[in-house]
Amino acid sequence: MTEQPTPQPTTGITYASAGVDTEAGDRAVELMKASVARATRPEVVGGLGGFAGLFDASALRGMERPLLTTSTDGVGTKIAIARALDVHDTIGQDLVAMVVDDIVVCGAEPLFMTDYIATGSVEPERIAAIVSGIARGCELAGVALVGGETAEHPGLMAPDEYDLAGAATGVVDAADVLGPDRVREGDAVLCIASSGLHSNGFSLVRRVVEHAGLRLEDEVPQFGRTLGEELLEPTRIYTLPLLELVRATEVHALSHVTGGGLAANLARVLPQGVFAALDRSTWSPAPVFEAIRAWGGVARADLEKTLNQGVGFVAVLPQDSVDEAVRILGRHGMDAWVAGEVHGSAEAGLGARATAADWVTEAKGVAGGAAALVGEHA
């Protein structure tokens, strides 16, 4: 048996010398206080620095059967773009959008959110910039940022590496839950424009940029700005406009267009046995989508399964609610248009132009209705 060496006495090892600087963490908290203070609601009890956030839920007593909703998500590899450009004050809005807009899908109002940042080394200004973006996103969504955590992971992550995650809680009265059971034949499918790529598909995007030999600093004429600025465009937050829409009109279902693309996410909120084919000719995707296709020679099917193609949200609603819905969204600076209709058969309406291979009938474990994209973009 090999004799194990006897550890020698040593002195002087500290948490800081092991790679964790608690004082830097404290400085980061001081720098982020002003941003977090703006991301609040009247129901928040206490302030920054507690072990847990407190939220007064007494208002829920006014609901007949309040249902709490929750969602968690991250930003994905879009963070690599932020790191490469050393621009960190937008990525937090992406995080908020990915979390709170999933809650709105069922008709719920997001109430409060917490965030988690893991990094190889706490650089106070960088952490404060990230949190400022999270706080701004919460302001846009009417959500309170009631707490968070910054964890330093030396040896596990490089000093400039970081990752984000967040979780939010919302509420909806049981009688107001949106979903497939409300959808009816003849309903219109209203598409709502995205602000760009949002926060999905960046593994594909980054691979295309690398393949094309492009630099993030390159000016791209069709974008009117640099490639990096286009890629970092924050994800649009739909929460408050959609809540207004749901309260002012009759909406049957909502779909957040994230991973999987437009057809797959629409299919998730349709009941089995119905079909919705969306006509591409009703909109023109922003130039960034065509650029990604052209630079990488990406097949349309793969592009549409990965990127939002200019549609960030979909509302399924009665035809007589469409005009008011478009007006409401327009007041919030959001373009919206009818791209299709819900039918009882694949042959009806626009569906006659879709082949069997075009229909998406199951996504992320949900066996819903069928959705397809047909025609050519304007």
mmCIF file of C-alpha atoms in Angstrom:
data_model
loop_
_atom_site.group_PDB
_atom_site.id
_atom_site.type_symbol
_atom_site.label_atom_id
_atom_site.label_comp_id
_atom_site.label_asym_id
_atom_site.label_seq_id
_atom_site.Cartn_x
_atom_site.Cartn_y
_atom_site.Cartn_z
ATOM 1 C CA MET A 1 0.000 0.000 0.000
ATOM 2 C CA THR A 2 1.301 3.417 -0.953
ATOM 3 C CA GLU A 3 1.672 5.636 2.070
ATOM 4 C CA GLN A 4 -0.299 8.868 1.735
ATOM 5 C CA PRO A 5 1.650 12.105 2.383
ATOM 6 C CA THR A 6 0.859 13.832 5.630
ATOM 7 C CA PRO A 7 -0.677 17.282 5.070
ATOM 8 C CA GLN A 8 1.659 19.979 6.290
ATOM 9 C CA PRO A 9 0.350 22.732 8.550
ATOM 10 C CA THR A 10 -0.295 25.923 6.696
ATOM 11 C CA THR A 11 -1.597 29.367 7.426
ATOM 12 C CA GLY A 12 -2.908 32.276 5.465
ATOM 13 C CA ILE A 13 -5.535 30.621 3.249
ATOM 14 C CA THR A 14 -8.629 32.806 3.032
ATOM 15 C CA TYR A 15 -11.919 32.647 1.164
ATOM 16 C CA ALA A 16 -10.618 35.462 -1.041
ATOM 17 C CA SER A 17 -7.401 33.586 -1.869
ATOM 18 C CA ALA A 18 -9.562 30.576 -2.757
ATOM 19 C CA GLY A 19 -11.243 32.767 -5.359
ATOM 20 C CA VAL A 20 -14.334 34.155 -3.617
ATOM 21 C CA ASP A 21 -14.356 37.869 -2.877
ATOM 22 C CA THR A 22 -17.263 38.605 -0.526
ATOM 23 C CA GLU A 23 -16.357 42.289 -0.434
ATOM 24 C CA ALA A 24 -16.775 42.483 -4.217
ATOM 25 C CA GLY A 25 -20.199 40.914 -3.780
ATOM 26 C CA ASP A 26 -21.126 43.586 -1.261
ATOM 27 C CA ARG A 27 -19.974 46.307 -3.664
ATOM 28 C CA ALA A 28 -22.104 44.792 -6.407
ATOM 29 C CA VAL A 29 -25.155 44.951 -4.134
ATOM 30 C CA GLU A 30 -24.502 48.608 -3.404
ATOM 31 C CA LEU A 31 -24.222 49.379 -7.126
ATOM 32 C CA MET A 32 -27.477 47.595 -8.000
ATOM 33 C CA LYS A 33 -29.644 49.081 -5.242
ATOM 34 C CA ALA A 34 -30.960 51.991 -7.285
ATOM 35 C CA SER A 35 -31.980 49.740 -10.189
ATOM 36 C CA VAL A 36 -33.715 47.204 -7.972
ATOM 37 C CA ALA A 37 -35.591 49.962 -6.118
ATOM 38 C CA ARG A 38 -37.361 50.885 -9.364
ATOM 39 C CA ALA A 39 -38.520 47.309 -9.998
ATOM 40 C CA THR A 40 -41.166 47.102 -7.324
ATOM 41 C CA ARG A 41 -44.894 47.003 -6.606
ATOM 42 C CA PRO A 42 -46.972 48.282 -3.691
ATOM 43 C CA GLU A 43 -47.363 44.725 -2.399
ATOM 44 C CA VAL A 44 -43.636 44.289 -1.732
ATOM 45 C CA VAL A 45 -42.800 44.145 1.980
ATOM 46 C CA GLY A 46 -39.272 44.982 3.098
ATOM 47 C CA GLY A 47 -36.319 45.751 0.901
ATOM 48 C CA LEU A 48 -33.116 44.449 -0.633
ATOM 49 C CA GLY A 49 -30.865 42.269 1.485
ATOM 50 C CA GLY A 50 -33.247 39.924 3.278
ATOM 51 C CA PHE A 51 -32.916 36.153 3.185
ATOM 52 C CA ALA A 52 -36.192 35.993 1.268
ATOM 53 C CA GLY A 53 -38.511 38.424 -0.478
ATOM 54 C CA LEU A 54 -41.901 39.224 1.007
ATOM 55 C CA PHE A 55 -45.025 39.978 -1.017
ATOM 56 C CA ASP A 56 -48.423 40.896 0.401
ATOM 57 C CA ALA A 57 -50.905 38.451 -1.136
ATOM 58 C CA SER A 58 -54.009 39.777 0.612
ATOM 59 C CA ALA A 59 -55.349 41.118 -2.709
ATOM 60 C CA LEU A 60 -55.813 37.517 -3.847
ATOM 61 C CA ARG A 61 -58.732 37.233 -1.437
ATOM 62 C CA GLY A 62 -60.770 39.197 -3.963
ATOM 63 C CA MET A 63 -60.514 36.325 -6.426
ATOM 64 C CA GLU A 64 -63.001 33.475 -6.403
ATOM 65 C CA ARG A 65 -60.351 30.782 -6.918
ATOM 66 C CA PRO A 66 -56.852 32.255 -7.306
ATOM 67 C CA LEU A 67 -54.355 29.974 -9.002
ATOM 68 C CA LEU A 68 -50.658 30.668 -8.515
ATOM 69 C CA THR A 69 -48.535 30.242 -11.600
ATOM 70 C CA THR A 70 -44.778 29.895 -11.818
ATOM 71 C CA SER A 71 -42.120 29.833 -14.502
ATOM 72 C CA THR A 72 -38.348 29.593 -14.625
ATOM 73 C CA ASP A 73 -35.893 30.041 -17.477
ATOM 74 C CA GLY A 74 -32.517 31.377 -18.522
ATOM 75 C CA VAL A 75 -31.053 33.308 -21.426
ATOM 76 C CA GLY A 76 -28.997 30.607 -23.103
ATOM 77 C CA THR A 77 -25.986 31.188 -25.297
ATOM 78 C CA LYS A 78 -26.958 34.778 -26.144
ATOM 79 C CA ILE A 79 -24.785 35.499 -23.110
ATOM 80 C CA ALA A 80 -21.769 34.663 -25.266
ATOM 81 C CA ILE A 81 -22.552 37.691 -27.434
ATOM 82 C CA ALA A 82 -22.827 39.955 -24.381
ATOM 83 C CA ARG A 83 -19.490 38.690 -23.065
ATOM 84 C CA ALA A 84 -17.741 39.077 -26.422
ATOM 85 C CA LEU A 85 -18.904 42.699 -26.686
ATOM 86 C CA ASP A 86 -18.510 43.408 -22.967
ATOM 87 C CA VAL A 87 -22.066 44.773 -22.964
ATOM 88 C CA HIS A 88 -24.060 43.441 -20.043
ATOM 89 C CA ASP A 89 -26.926 45.851 -19.413
ATOM 90 C CA THR A 90 -29.392 44.326 -21.914
ATOM 91 C CA ILE A 91 -29.149 40.605 -21.246
ATOM 92 C CA GLY A 92 -31.187 40.932 -18.038
ATOM 93 C CA GLN A 93 -34.228 42.113 -19.988
ATOM 94 C CA ASP A 94 -33.964 38.926 -22.042
ATOM 95 C CA LEU A 95 -34.096 36.909 -18.831
ATOM 96 C CA VAL A 96 -37.222 38.669 -17.588
ATOM 97 C CA ALA A 97 -38.968 38.285 -20.942
ATOM 98 C CA MET A 98 -38.295 34.563 -21.114
ATOM 99 C CA VAL A 99 -39.809 34.059 -17.662
ATOM 100 C CA VAL A 100 -42.742 36.441 -17.245
ATOM 101 C CA ASP A 101 -44.153 36.117 -20.750
ATOM 102 C CA ASP A 102 -44.552 32.375 -20.267
ATOM 103 C CA ILE A 103 -46.774 33.172 -17.281
ATOM 104 C CA VAL A 104 -48.975 35.509 -19.335
ATOM 105 C CA VAL A 105 -49.774 32.658 -21.747
ATOM 106 C CA CYS A 106 -52.363 31.241 -19.349
ATOM 107 C CA GLY A 107 -53.842 34.701 -18.731
ATOM 108 C CA ALA A 108 -52.035 35.202 -15.422
ATOM 109 C CA GLU A 109 -50.504 38.401 -14.115
ATOM 110 C CA PRO A 110 -46.849 37.967 -13.086
ATOM 111 C CA LEU A 111 -46.348 39.439 -9.614
ATOM 112 C CA PHE A 112 -42.753 39.020 -8.514
ATOM 113 C CA MET A 113 -39.452 37.563 -9.673
ATOM 114 C CA THR A 114 -36.110 36.442 -8.320
ATOM 115 C CA ASP A 115 -32.855 36.033 -10.241
ATOM 116 C CA TYR A 116 -29.704 33.944 -9.955
ATOM 117 C CA ILE A 117 -26.311 34.879 -11.401
ATOM 118 C CA ALA A 118 -23.437 32.401 -11.372
ATOM 119 C CA THR A 119 -20.005 33.741 -12.289
ATOM 120 C CA GLY A 120 -16.382 32.765 -12.128
ATOM 121 C CA SER A 121 -15.453 36.017 -10.421
ATOM 122 C CA VAL A 122 -17.622 38.846 -9.129
ATOM 123 C CA GLU A 123 -16.798 42.042 -10.966
ATOM 124 C CA PRO A 124 -19.131 44.518 -9.244
ATOM 125 C CA GLU A 125 -19.735 46.800 -12.229
ATOM 126 C CA ARG A 126 -20.563 43.867 -14.502
ATOM 127 C CA ILE A 127 -22.959 42.312 -11.993
ATOM 128 C CA ALA A 128 -24.618 45.685 -11.422
ATOM 129 C CA ALA A 129 -25.040 46.130 -15.200
ATOM 130 C CA ILE A 130 -26.663 42.700 -15.515
ATOM 131 C CA VAL A 131 -29.039 43.427 -12.655
ATOM 132 C CA SER A 132 -29.896 46.829 -14.100
ATOM 133 C CA GLY A 133 -31.198 45.019 -17.191
ATOM 134 C CA ILE A 134 -33.197 42.610 -15.037
ATOM 135 C CA ALA A 135 -34.691 45.516 -13.090
ATOM 136 C CA ARG A 136 -35.563 47.376 -16.288
ATOM 137 C CA GLY A 137 -37.276 44.276 -17.627
ATOM 138 C CA CYS A 138 -39.269 43.947 -14.415
ATOM 139 C CA GLU A 139 -40.339 47.586 -14.708
ATOM 140 C CA LEU A 140 -41.544 46.979 -18.272
ATOM 141 C CA ALA A 141 -43.506 43.942 -17.103
ATOM 142 C CA GLY A 142 -44.965 45.513 -13.967
ATOM 143 C CA VAL A 143 -43.234 42.835 -11.913
ATOM 144 C CA ALA A 144 -41.437 43.262 -8.593
ATOM 145 C CA LEU A 145 -37.842 42.069 -8.298
ATOM 146 C CA VAL A 146 -37.985 40.815 -4.713
ATOM 147 C CA GLY A 147 -34.633 39.067 -4.422
ATOM 148 C CA GLY A 148 -31.743 37.357 -6.080
ATOM 149 C CA GLU A 149 -28.430 35.610 -5.618
ATOM 150 C CA THR A 150 -24.971 36.101 -7.071
ATOM 151 C CA ALA A 151 -22.767 33.044 -6.699
ATOM 152 C CA GLU A 152 -19.012 33.060 -7.311
ATOM 153 C CA HIS A 153 -17.677 29.784 -8.739
ATOM 154 C CA PRO A 154 -13.880 29.999 -9.081
ATOM 155 C CA GLY A 155 -12.350 26.944 -10.701
ATOM 156 C CA LEU A 156 -15.707 25.940 -12.153
ATOM 157 C CA MET A 157 -16.161 28.969 -14.397
ATOM 158 C CA ALA A 158 -13.603 31.316 -15.949
ATOM 159 C CA PRO A 159 -13.389 34.745 -14.262
ATOM 160 C CA ASP A 160 -15.407 36.497 -16.990
ATOM 161 C CA GLU A 161 -17.965 33.710 -17.447
ATOM 162 C CA TYR A 162 -21.476 33.985 -16.083
ATOM 163 C CA ASP A 163 -24.912 32.474 -16.501
ATOM 164 C CA LEU A 164 -28.366 33.732 -15.579
ATOM 165 C CA ALA A 165 -31.569 32.126 -14.409
ATOM 166 C CA GLY A 166 -34.778 33.528 -13.028
ATOM 167 C CA ALA A 167 -38.124 32.468 -11.620
ATOM 168 C CA ALA A 168 -41.396 34.348 -11.323
ATOM 169 C CA THR A 169 -44.766 33.826 -9.691
ATOM 170 C CA GLY A 170 -48.096 35.062 -10.973
ATOM 171 C CA VAL A 171 -51.786 34.632 -10.331
ATOM 172 C CA VAL A 172 -54.971 34.111 -12.314
ATOM 173 C CA ASP A 173 -58.534 33.394 -11.255
ATOM 174 C CA ALA A 174 -59.472 29.847 -12.279
ATOM 175 C CA ALA A 175 -62.395 31.098 -14.349
ATOM 176 C CA ASP A 176 -60.030 33.252 -16.434
ATOM 177 C CA VAL A 177 -57.400 30.671 -17.380
ATOM 178 C CA LEU A 178 -56.685 30.733 -21.120
ATOM 179 C CA GLY A 179 -55.924 27.612 -23.093
ATOM 180 C CA PRO A 180 -56.923 25.041 -25.705
ATOM 181 C CA ASP A 181 -60.327 24.328 -24.161
ATOM 182 C CA ARG A 182 -61.474 27.848 -25.108
ATOM 183 C CA VAL A 183 -60.362 27.719 -28.754
ATOM 184 C CA ARG A 184 -63.143 27.408 -31.339
ATOM 185 C CA GLU A 185 -63.312 26.790 -35.072
ATOM 186 C CA GLY A 186 -63.329 30.116 -36.879
ATOM 187 C CA ASP A 187 -61.071 31.841 -34.350
ATOM 188 C CA ALA A 188 -58.521 34.191 -35.857
ATOM 189 C CA VAL A 189 -54.798 33.658 -35.290
ATOM 190 C CA LEU A 190 -53.257 37.045 -34.555
ATOM 191 C CA CYS A 191 -49.482 37.314 -34.854
ATOM 192 C CA ILE A 192 -47.634 39.951 -32.788
ATOM 193 C CA ALA A 193 -44.250 41.148 -34.010
ATOM 194 C CA SER A 194 -40.993 40.295 -32.284
ATOM 195 C CA SER A 195 -38.213 42.790 -31.638
ATOM 196 C CA GLY A 196 -35.694 40.556 -33.400
ATOM 197 C CA LEU A 197 -34.133 37.224 -32.574
ATOM 198 C CA HIS A 198 -35.203 37.397 -28.913
ATOM 199 C CA SER A 199 -33.313 34.779 -26.854
ATOM 200 C CA ASN A 200 -33.650 31.500 -28.706
ATOM 201 C CA GLY A 201 -31.542 29.799 -31.320
ATOM 202 C CA PHE A 202 -28.258 31.522 -30.546
ATOM 203 C CA SER A 203 -26.273 28.321 -30.863
ATOM 204 C CA LEU A 204 -27.348 28.309 -34.511
ATOM 205 C CA VAL A 205 -26.826 32.063 -34.870
ATOM 206 C CA ARG A 206 -23.330 31.975 -33.394
ATOM 207 C CA ARG A 207 -22.357 29.035 -35.601
ATOM 208 C CA VAL A 208 -23.594 30.887 -38.697
ATOM 209 C CA VAL A 209 -21.668 34.042 -37.758
ATOM 210 C CA GLU A 210 -18.504 31.982 -37.238
ATOM 211 C CA HIS A 211 -19.023 30.107 -40.520
ATOM 212 C CA ALA A 212 -19.485 33.369 -42.437
ATOM 213 C CA GLY A 213 -16.298 34.851 -40.961
ATOM 214 C CA LEU A 214 -18.171 37.859 -39.582
ATOM 215 C CA ARG A 215 -17.165 40.027 -36.646
ATOM 216 C CA LEU A 216 -19.607 41.383 -34.123
ATOM 217 C CA GLU A 217 -18.170 44.852 -34.737
ATOM 218 C CA ASP A 218 -18.971 44.724 -38.473
ATOM 219 C CA GLU A 219 -21.487 47.260 -39.749
ATOM 220 C CA VAL A 220 -24.327 45.511 -41.591
ATOM 221 C CA PRO A 221 -26.141 47.885 -43.985
ATOM 222 C CA GLN A 222 -29.468 46.019 -43.920
ATOM 223 C CA PHE A 223 -29.485 46.254 -40.117
ATOM 224 C CA GLY A 224 -28.463 49.903 -39.967
ATOM 225 C CA ARG A 225 -26.083 49.060 -37.120
ATOM 226 C CA THR A 226 -23.374 46.580 -36.199
ATOM 227 C CA LEU A 227 -23.949 42.854 -36.172
ATOM 228 C CA GLY A 228 -23.364 42.729 -32.428
ATOM 229 C CA GLU A 229 -25.917 45.465 -31.761
ATOM 230 C CA GLU A 230 -28.498 43.582 -33.805
ATOM 231 C CA LEU A 231 -27.849 40.300 -32.031
ATOM 232 C CA LEU A 232 -28.047 41.918 -28.589
ATOM 233 C CA GLU A 233 -31.406 43.611 -29.270
ATOM 234 C CA PRO A 234 -33.356 42.825 -26.075
ATOM 235 C CA THR A 235 -36.307 40.475 -26.159
ATOM 236 C CA ARG A 236 -39.606 42.329 -26.315
ATOM 237 C CA ILE A 237 -41.681 42.070 -23.132
ATOM 238 C CA TYR A 238 -45.367 41.559 -23.913
ATOM 239 C CA THR A 239 -46.755 41.270 -20.371
ATOM 240 C CA LEU A 240 -48.606 44.547 -19.809
ATOM 241 C CA PRO A 241 -50.046 44.931 -23.347
ATOM 242 C CA LEU A 242 -51.294 41.345 -23.300
ATOM 243 C CA LEU A 243 -52.845 41.717 -19.863
ATOM 244 C CA GLU A 244 -54.695 44.782 -21.158
ATOM 245 C CA LEU A 245 -55.719 42.808 -24.234
ATOM 246 C CA VAL A 246 -57.080 39.917 -22.176
ATOM 247 C CA ARG A 247 -59.068 42.251 -19.921
ATOM 248 C CA ALA A 248 -60.490 44.390 -22.746
ATOM 249 C CA THR A 249 -61.360 41.735 -25.341
ATOM 250 C CA GLU A 250 -62.206 38.072 -25.596
ATOM 251 C CA VAL A 251 -59.011 36.042 -25.980
ATOM 252 C CA HIS A 252 -59.103 32.254 -26.078
ATOM 253 C CA ALA A 253 -55.410 31.327 -26.087
ATOM 254 C CA LEU A 254 -51.950 32.886 -26.170
ATOM 255 C CA SER A 255 -48.649 31.415 -27.283
ATOM 256 C CA HIS A 256 -45.131 32.666 -26.549
ATOM 257 C CA VAL A 257 -42.944 31.918 -29.578
ATOM 258 C CA THR A 258 -39.703 30.631 -28.100
ATOM 259 C CA GLY A 259 -37.709 27.440 -28.681
ATOM 260 C CA GLY A 260 -39.305 25.283 -31.370
ATOM 261 C CA GLY A 261 -40.514 28.145 -33.506
ATOM 262 C CA LEU A 262 -43.888 29.556 -34.482
ATOM 263 C CA ALA A 263 -45.808 26.473 -35.622
ATOM 264 C CA ALA A 264 -44.739 24.260 -32.726
ATOM 265 C CA ASN A 265 -45.588 26.819 -30.057
ATOM 266 C CA LEU A 266 -48.960 27.588 -31.621
ATOM 267 C CA ALA A 267 -49.813 23.869 -31.776
ATOM 268 C CA ARG A 268 -49.259 23.620 -28.005
ATOM 269 C CA VAL A 269 -52.223 25.927 -27.279
ATOM 270 C CA LEU A 270 -54.660 24.413 -29.783
ATOM 271 C CA PRO A 271 -57.004 21.544 -28.911
ATOM 272 C CA GLN A 272 -56.618 18.229 -30.662
ATOM 273 C CA GLY A 273 -58.571 17.955 -33.877
ATOM 274 C CA VAL A 274 -58.196 21.540 -35.106
ATOM 275 C CA PHE A 275 -55.821 23.003 -37.682
ATOM 276 C CA ALA A 276 -54.315 26.459 -38.119
ATOM 277 C CA ALA A 277 -52.191 27.282 -41.146
ATOM 278 C CA LEU A 278 -50.442 30.641 -41.031
ATOM 279 C CA ASP A 279 -49.859 32.452 -44.307
ATOM 280 C CA ARG A 280 -46.273 33.686 -44.582
ATOM 281 C CA SER A 281 -47.360 36.325 -47.115
ATOM 282 C CA THR A 282 -49.027 38.314 -44.299
ATOM 283 C CA TRP A 283 -45.687 39.525 -42.945
ATOM 284 C CA SER A 284 -42.042 40.188 -43.793
ATOM 285 C CA PRO A 285 -39.518 38.994 -41.197
ATOM 286 C CA ALA A 286 -36.877 41.521 -40.154
ATOM 287 C CA PRO A 287 -33.661 41.449 -42.243
ATOM 288 C CA VAL A 288 -31.737 39.549 -39.549
ATOM 289 C CA PHE A 289 -33.688 36.370 -40.252
ATOM 290 C CA GLU A 290 -32.931 36.376 -43.963
ATOM 291 C CA ALA A 291 -29.312 37.229 -43.197
ATOM 292 C CA ILE A 292 -28.934 34.199 -40.909
ATOM 293 C CA ARG A 293 -30.473 31.985 -43.598
ATOM 294 C CA ALA A 294 -28.236 33.347 -46.344
ATOM 295 C CA TRP A 295 -24.985 33.468 -44.359
ATOM 296 C CA GLY A 296 -25.345 29.893 -43.203
ATOM 297 C CA GLY A 297 -27.278 28.326 -46.052
ATOM 298 C CA VAL A 298 -29.822 27.328 -43.402
ATOM 299 C CA ALA A 299 -32.791 25.383 -44.727
ATOM 300 C CA ARG A 300 -36.132 27.103 -44.180
ATOM 301 C CA ALA A 301 -37.500 24.206 -42.167
ATOM 302 C CA ASP A 302 -34.576 24.392 -39.752
ATOM 303 C CA LEU A 303 -34.780 28.181 -39.549
ATOM 304 C CA GLU A 304 -38.487 28.101 -38.699
ATOM 305 C CA LYS A 305 -38.009 25.429 -36.054
ATOM 306 C CA THR A 306 -35.298 27.465 -34.367
ATOM 307 C CA LEU A 307 -36.019 31.197 -34.718
ATOM 308 C CA ASN A 308 -39.221 33.200 -34.223
ATOM 309 C CA GLN A 309 -39.147 34.557 -37.803
ATOM 310 C CA GLY A 310 -40.529 37.914 -36.718
ATOM 311 C CA VAL A 311 -43.413 36.685 -34.550
ATOM 312 C CA GLY A 312 -42.901 36.865 -30.790
ATOM 313 C CA PHE A 313 -46.422 36.068 -29.615
ATOM 314 C CA VAL A 314 -49.673 34.689 -30.995
ATOM 315 C CA ALA A 315 -53.217 35.343 -29.803
ATOM 316 C CA VAL A 316 -56.118 33.078 -30.753
ATOM 317 C CA LEU A 317 -59.344 35.014 -30.475
ATOM 318 C CA PRO A 318 -62.798 35.462 -32.043
ATOM 319 C CA GLN A 319 -62.923 37.352 -35.316
ATOM 320 C CA ASP A 320 -64.946 40.156 -33.756
ATOM 321 C CA SER A 321 -62.169 40.827 -31.220
ATOM 322 C CA VAL A 322 -59.452 41.319 -33.828
ATOM 323 C CA ASP A 323 -59.882 45.032 -34.576
ATOM 324 C CA GLU A 324 -59.858 46.040 -30.923
ATOM 325 C CA ALA A 325 -56.882 43.759 -30.254
ATOM 326 C CA VAL A 326 -54.887 45.373 -33.063
ATOM 327 C CA ARG A 327 -55.757 48.839 -31.700
ATOM 328 C CA ILE A 328 -54.685 47.948 -28.161
ATOM 329 C CA LEU A 329 -51.394 46.448 -29.268
ATOM 330 C CA GLY A 330 -50.769 49.365 -31.605
ATOM 331 C CA ARG A 331 -51.057 51.799 -28.719
ATOM 332 C CA HIS A 332 -48.143 49.915 -27.157
ATOM 333 C CA GLY A 333 -46.089 50.138 -30.342
ATOM 334 C CA MET A 334 -46.667 46.498 -31.278
ATOM 335 C CA ASP A 335 -47.553 45.490 -34.842
ATOM 336 C CA ALA A 336 -50.164 42.751 -35.070
ATOM 337 C CA TRP A 337 -51.890 41.065 -38.008
ATOM 338 C CA VAL A 338 -54.160 38.119 -38.773
ATOM 339 C CA ALA A 339 -52.127 35.332 -40.349
ATOM 340 C CA GLY A 340 -54.632 32.495 -40.268
ATOM 341 C CA GLU A 341 -57.738 30.923 -38.827
ATOM 342 C CA VAL A 342 -58.636 27.843 -36.797
ATOM 343 C CA HIS A 343 -60.316 25.122 -38.882
ATOM 344 C CA GLY A 344 -61.816 21.745 -38.176
ATOM 345 C CA SER A 345 -59.950 19.976 -40.966
ATOM 346 C CA ALA A 346 -56.579 20.123 -42.670
ATOM 347 C CA GLU A 347 -58.226 20.782 -46.014
ATOM 348 C CA ALA A 348 -60.147 23.871 -44.955
ATOM 349 C CA GLY A 349 -58.950 27.378 -45.668
ATOM 350 C CA LEU A 350 -55.209 27.926 -45.943
ATOM 351 C CA GLY A 351 -54.619 24.367 -44.763
ATOM 352 C CA ALA A 352 -55.302 23.137 -48.276
ATOM 353 C CA ARG A 353 -51.881 24.554 -49.193
ATOM 354 C CA ALA A 354 -50.059 22.557 -46.512
ATOM 355 C CA THR A 355 -48.780 19.036 -47.014
ATOM 356 C CA ALA A 356 -48.866 16.394 -44.316
ATOM 357 C CA ALA A 357 -45.189 17.059 -43.619
ATOM 358 C CA ASP A 358 -45.897 20.741 -42.889
ATOM 359 C CA TRP A 359 -48.194 20.117 -39.944
ATOM 360 C CA VAL A 360 -46.731 20.234 -36.450
ATOM 361 C CA THR A 361 -48.949 18.280 -34.059
ATOM 362 C CA GLU A 362 -46.834 17.774 -30.950
ATOM 363 C CA ALA A 363 -44.228 19.931 -29.222
ATOM 364 C CA LYS A 364 -42.445 19.665 -25.872
ATOM 365 C CA GLY A 365 -44.546 16.682 -24.866
ATOM 366 C CA VAL A 366 -47.871 18.398 -25.549
ATOM 367 C CA ALA A 367 -50.166 16.630 -28.025
ATOM 368 C CA GLY A 368 -52.246 19.580 -29.144
ATOM 369 C CA GLY A 369 -53.763 20.722 -32.397
ATOM 370 C CA ALA A 370 -51.963 21.089 -35.717
ATOM 371 C CA ALA A 371 -50.213 24.199 -37.011
ATOM 372 C CA ALA A 372 -48.315 24.901 -40.212
ATOM 373 C CA LEU A 373 -46.744 27.742 -42.169
ATOM 374 C CA VAL A 374 -47.733 28.055 -45.820
ATOM 375 C CA GLY A 375 -47.017 30.379 -48.736
ATOM 376 C CA GLU A 376 -44.097 32.750 -49.151
ATOM 377 C CA HIS A 377 -43.162 35.832 -47.151
ATOM 378 C CA ALA A 378 -44.107 39.227 -48.527
#
